[in-house]
Amino acid sequence: MENSAIRIALIGDYDPQVTAHQAIPVALGLVAEHLNRNVQFEWLATEQIHADTPLGDFDGFWCVPASPYKSEDGALRAIRFAREQQRPFLGTCGGFQHAVLEFSRNVLGWVDAEHGETSPDSERAVLTPLTCSLVEAVDTIHLVPDSLIAKAYETSQISEGYRCRFGVNPLFEQELLNDRLQAVGHDSSGDLRAIELNDHRFFVATLFQPERAALKGQMPPLVRAFVEACMEPR
């Protein structure tokens, strides 16, 4: 069992033109080499995620950038499975946004919660345009000590790259960030950039894209931590 394959589902609609989609297989390859483990990944197109999709076959779930997804419901179904079944989860950029949306609807019971990218006129748009669009930007992120993400980076201050236009709506941020969903990363302006669930063994989501480091030959610490969590017995 020690060398059995680690199976990771990539939730999103693969597009070879998307930089993050180019980077993710490279990042997983670097981690697999570092850990000397067989890491297998499968792209799960959101339109193909239904009630009978065998999500239980996967050790972990990574909800990837490049939203809006073809099926918001498909993405949310996979995120909910990972959250409820205690499967390691990583969400980057669009994955962060949809982790927030899934939590809003299925944990807080905000059935009218929407993503401002697809429903800009919604009264409960929990995700709205960032005051400063973070497209091809790099910024400093301050991490909460002892958070999963800070442990992964082994520091409380990091620099990461973005390609993101939407973040948590400040109107709902205080209600969203209760005891379960915690803010663990803020940028140099104090804006929310990373979240974790504190009742889950590994559920981390970032607005930035740590996978991009892999295109420079660098193993992303957060991806390594995610894969290591996938290696642990269920």
C-alpha positions as CSV (number, residue, x, y, z in Angstrom):
1,M,0.0,0.0,0.0
2,E,2.9,2.3,0.7
3,N,3.6,3.0,-3.0
4,S,0.0,2.8,-4.2
5,A,-1.0,5.7,-6.5
6,I,-2.4,8.9,-5.1
7,R,-5.4,9.9,-7.2
8,I,-6.2,13.6,-7.4
9,A,-9.3,15.1,-9.2
10,L,-8.7,18.4,-10.9
11,I,-12.1,20.2,-10.9
12,G,-12.4,22.5,-13.8
13,D,-12.6,22.8,-17.6
14,Y,-9.2,22.1,-19.1
15,D,-7.9,24.8,-21.4
16,P,-4.3,24.4,-22.7
17,Q,-4.1,28.2,-23.1
18,V,-4.6,28.8,-19.4
19,T,-1.3,29.3,-17.6
20,A,-2.5,27.7,-14.4
21,H,-3.6,24.6,-16.4
22,Q,-0.2,24.4,-17.9
23,A,1.4,24.7,-14.4
24,I,-0.7,22.2,-12.4
25,P,0.6,19.0,-14.0
26,V,4.2,20.3,-13.7
27,A,3.6,21.2,-10.0
28,L,2.2,17.7,-9.3
29,G,5.1,16.2,-11.1
30,L,7.6,18.1,-9.0
31,V,5.9,17.1,-5.8
32,A,5.7,13.4,-6.9
33,E,9.4,13.4,-7.7
34,H,10.2,15.0,-4.3
35,L,8.0,12.6,-2.4
36,N,9.0,9.6,-4.5
37,R,5.3,8.7,-4.9
38,N,3.1,7.9,-7.9
39,V,0.7,10.9,-8.2
40,Q,-2.0,10.5,-10.8
41,F,-4.4,13.3,-11.7
42,E,-7.6,13.4,-13.7
43,W,-9.3,16.5,-15.1
44,L,-13.0,16.4,-14.1
45,A,-14.9,18.6,-16.5
46,T,-17.6,20.4,-14.5
47,E,-20.3,19.5,-16.9
48,Q,-19.5,15.8,-16.3
49,I,-19.8,15.9,-12.5
50,H,-23.2,14.5,-11.5
51,A,-24.8,12.7,-8.6
52,D,-23.5,9.4,-9.9
53,T,-19.9,10.5,-10.6
54,P,-17.6,8.2,-8.6
55,L,-16.0,11.0,-6.6
56,G,-15.1,8.5,-3.8
57,D,-12.4,7.1,-6.1
58,F,-10.2,10.2,-5.5
59,D,-7.8,10.8,-2.6
60,G,-8.0,14.6,-3.0
61,F,-9.6,17.4,-5.0
62,W,-8.1,20.5,-6.5
63,C,-10.6,23.1,-7.8
64,V,-8.5,24.9,-10.5
65,P,-8.5,28.4,-12.0
66,A,-10.4,29.7,-15.1
67,S,-14.0,30.3,-14.1
68,P,-16.8,30.7,-14.8
69,Y,-17.0,27.0,-15.1
70,K,-19.2,25.4,-17.7
71,S,-21.2,23.9,-14.8
72,E,-21.3,25.8,-11.5
73,D,-23.4,23.0,-10.1
74,G,-20.8,20.4,-11.0
75,A,-18.0,22.3,-9.4
76,L,-20.0,22.9,-6.2
77,R,-21.0,19.2,-6.1
78,A,-17.3,18.1,-6.0
79,I,-16.3,20.8,-3.5
80,R,-19.2,19.7,-1.2
81,F,-18.1,16.1,-1.4
82,A,-14.5,17.0,-0.5
83,R,-15.7,19.1,2.4
84,E,-18.3,16.7,3.8
85,Q,-16.1,13.5,3.3
86,Q,-13.0,15.0,4.8
87,R,-11.0,14.6,1.5
88,P,-8.1,17.0,1.1
89,F,-9.1,20.0,-0.9
90,L,-7.1,22.8,-2.6
91,G,-8.9,25.7,-4.3
92,T,-6.9,28.2,-6.3
93,C,-8.4,31.4,-7.8
94,G,-11.7,30.2,-9.2
95,G,-11.5,27.3,-6.8
96,F,-11.3,29.8,-3.9
97,Q,-14.3,31.6,-5.2
98,H,-16.4,28.5,-5.5
99,A,-15.3,27.1,-2.1
100,V,-16.7,30.3,-0.6
101,L,-19.9,29.9,-2.7
102,E,-20.4,26.3,-1.6
103,F,-19.9,27.1,2.0
104,S,-22.3,30.0,1.8
105,R,-25.1,27.8,0.3
106,N,-24.6,24.5,2.0
107,V,-23.2,25.4,5.4
108,L,-24.6,28.9,6.1
109,G,-27.9,28.1,4.3
110,W,-27.7,31.1,2.1
111,V,-29.7,29.5,-0.8
112,D,-29.7,32.8,-2.6
113,A,-25.9,33.1,-2.5
114,E,-24.4,33.8,-6.0
115,H,-21.2,34.5,-7.8
116,G,-21.0,38.1,-9.0
117,E,-19.3,37.1,-12.2
118,T,-22.4,35.1,-13.3
119,S,-25.1,36.9,-11.3
120,P,-23.9,40.5,-10.9
121,D,-27.3,41.8,-9.9
122,S,-27.9,39.3,-7.1
123,E,-28.6,40.7,-3.6
124,R,-26.4,38.1,-2.1
125,A,-23.4,38.1,-4.4
126,V,-20.8,36.7,-2.0
127,L,-18.1,37.3,-4.6
128,T,-17.7,40.6,-6.3
129,P,-15.1,42.4,-8.4
130,L,-11.9,43.2,-6.6
131,T,-11.2,46.9,-6.1
132,C,-7.9,46.3,-7.9
133,S,-8.0,43.6,-10.5
134,L,-5.2,41.2,-9.8
135,V,-4.4,40.1,-13.4
136,E,-0.8,39.1,-13.8
137,A,0.0,40.8,-10.5
138,V,2.4,39.7,-7.7
139,D,1.8,40.7,-4.1
140,T,2.9,39.9,-0.6
141,I,0.6,37.7,1.5
142,H,0.7,37.7,5.3
143,L,-0.3,34.3,6.7
144,V,-1.8,33.5,10.1
145,P,0.8,31.6,12.1
146,D,0.1,27.9,12.7
147,S,-2.5,27.8,9.8
148,L,-2.1,24.9,7.4
149,I,-0.9,27.3,4.7
150,A,1.7,28.9,7.0
151,K,3.0,25.4,8.0
152,A,3.2,24.5,4.3
153,Y,5.4,27.6,3.5
154,E,7.2,27.5,6.8
155,T,6.9,31.3,7.0
156,S,4.2,33.9,7.7
157,Q,5.0,36.1,4.7
158,I,5.1,35.0,1.1
159,S,5.0,36.5,-2.4
160,E,2.6,35.0,-5.0
161,G,1.1,35.7,-8.4
162,Y,-2.5,36.2,-9.4
163,R,-4.8,36.2,-12.4
164,C,-8.0,37.0,-10.6
165,R,-10.8,39.6,-10.8
166,F,-13.2,38.5,-8.1
167,G,-12.9,38.1,-4.3
168,V,-15.1,37.9,-1.2
169,N,-17.7,40.6,-1.0
170,P,-16.8,42.8,2.0
171,L,-20.5,43.1,2.9
172,F,-20.6,39.4,3.7
173,E,-17.1,38.8,4.9
174,Q,-17.8,39.1,8.6
175,E,-20.7,36.6,8.5
176,L,-18.8,34.2,6.2
177,L,-15.7,34.0,8.4
178,N,-17.2,32.4,11.4
179,D,-15.6,29.8,13.6
180,R,-15.4,27.2,10.8
181,L,-14.3,29.2,7.8
182,Q,-11.2,31.2,8.8
183,A,-9.2,34.0,7.1
184,V,-5.6,32.8,7.0
185,G,-4.0,35.1,4.4
186,H,-4.3,38.8,3.7
187,D,-2.4,40.9,1.1
188,S,-0.4,44.1,1.7
189,S,-3.7,46.1,1.7
190,G,-5.3,43.9,4.3
191,D,-7.7,42.2,1.8
192,L,-8.6,38.5,2.2
193,R,-6.6,36.2,0.0
194,A,-6.6,32.8,1.7
195,I,-9.1,30.7,3.7
196,E,-9.2,27.4,5.6
197,L,-11.8,25.2,7.2
198,N,-10.8,24.5,10.8
199,D,-12.9,21.3,11.1
200,H,-11.3,19.7,8.1
201,R,-8.0,17.9,7.9
202,F,-6.9,19.8,4.8
203,F,-9.2,22.4,3.2
204,V,-7.3,25.4,1.9
205,A,-8.3,27.9,-0.8
206,T,-6.3,30.9,-2.1
207,L,-7.1,33.7,-4.6
208,F,-3.5,33.5,-5.7
209,Q,-2.1,30.7,-7.9
210,P,0.8,28.9,-6.1
211,E,1.0,26.4,-9.0
212,R,2.6,29.0,-11.2
213,A,5.9,28.6,-9.4
214,A,6.3,25.2,-11.1
215,L,6.7,26.8,-14.5
216,K,10.0,28.3,-13.1
217,G,11.0,24.9,-11.8
218,Q,10.1,25.6,-8.2
219,M,8.0,23.1,-6.2
220,P,5.0,24.9,-4.7
221,P,5.0,24.3,-0.9
222,L,1.2,24.4,-0.7
223,V,0.8,21.8,-3.5
224,R,3.3,19.6,-1.6
225,A,1.3,19.9,1.6
226,F,-1.9,19.1,-0.3
227,V,-0.4,15.9,-1.8
228,E,1.0,14.9,1.6
229,A,-2.5,15.2,3.0
230,C,-3.8,13.0,0.2
231,M,-1.2,10.4,1.2
232,E,-2.7,10.1,4.7
233,P,-5.1,7.2,5.4
234,R,-8.7,8.2,5.1
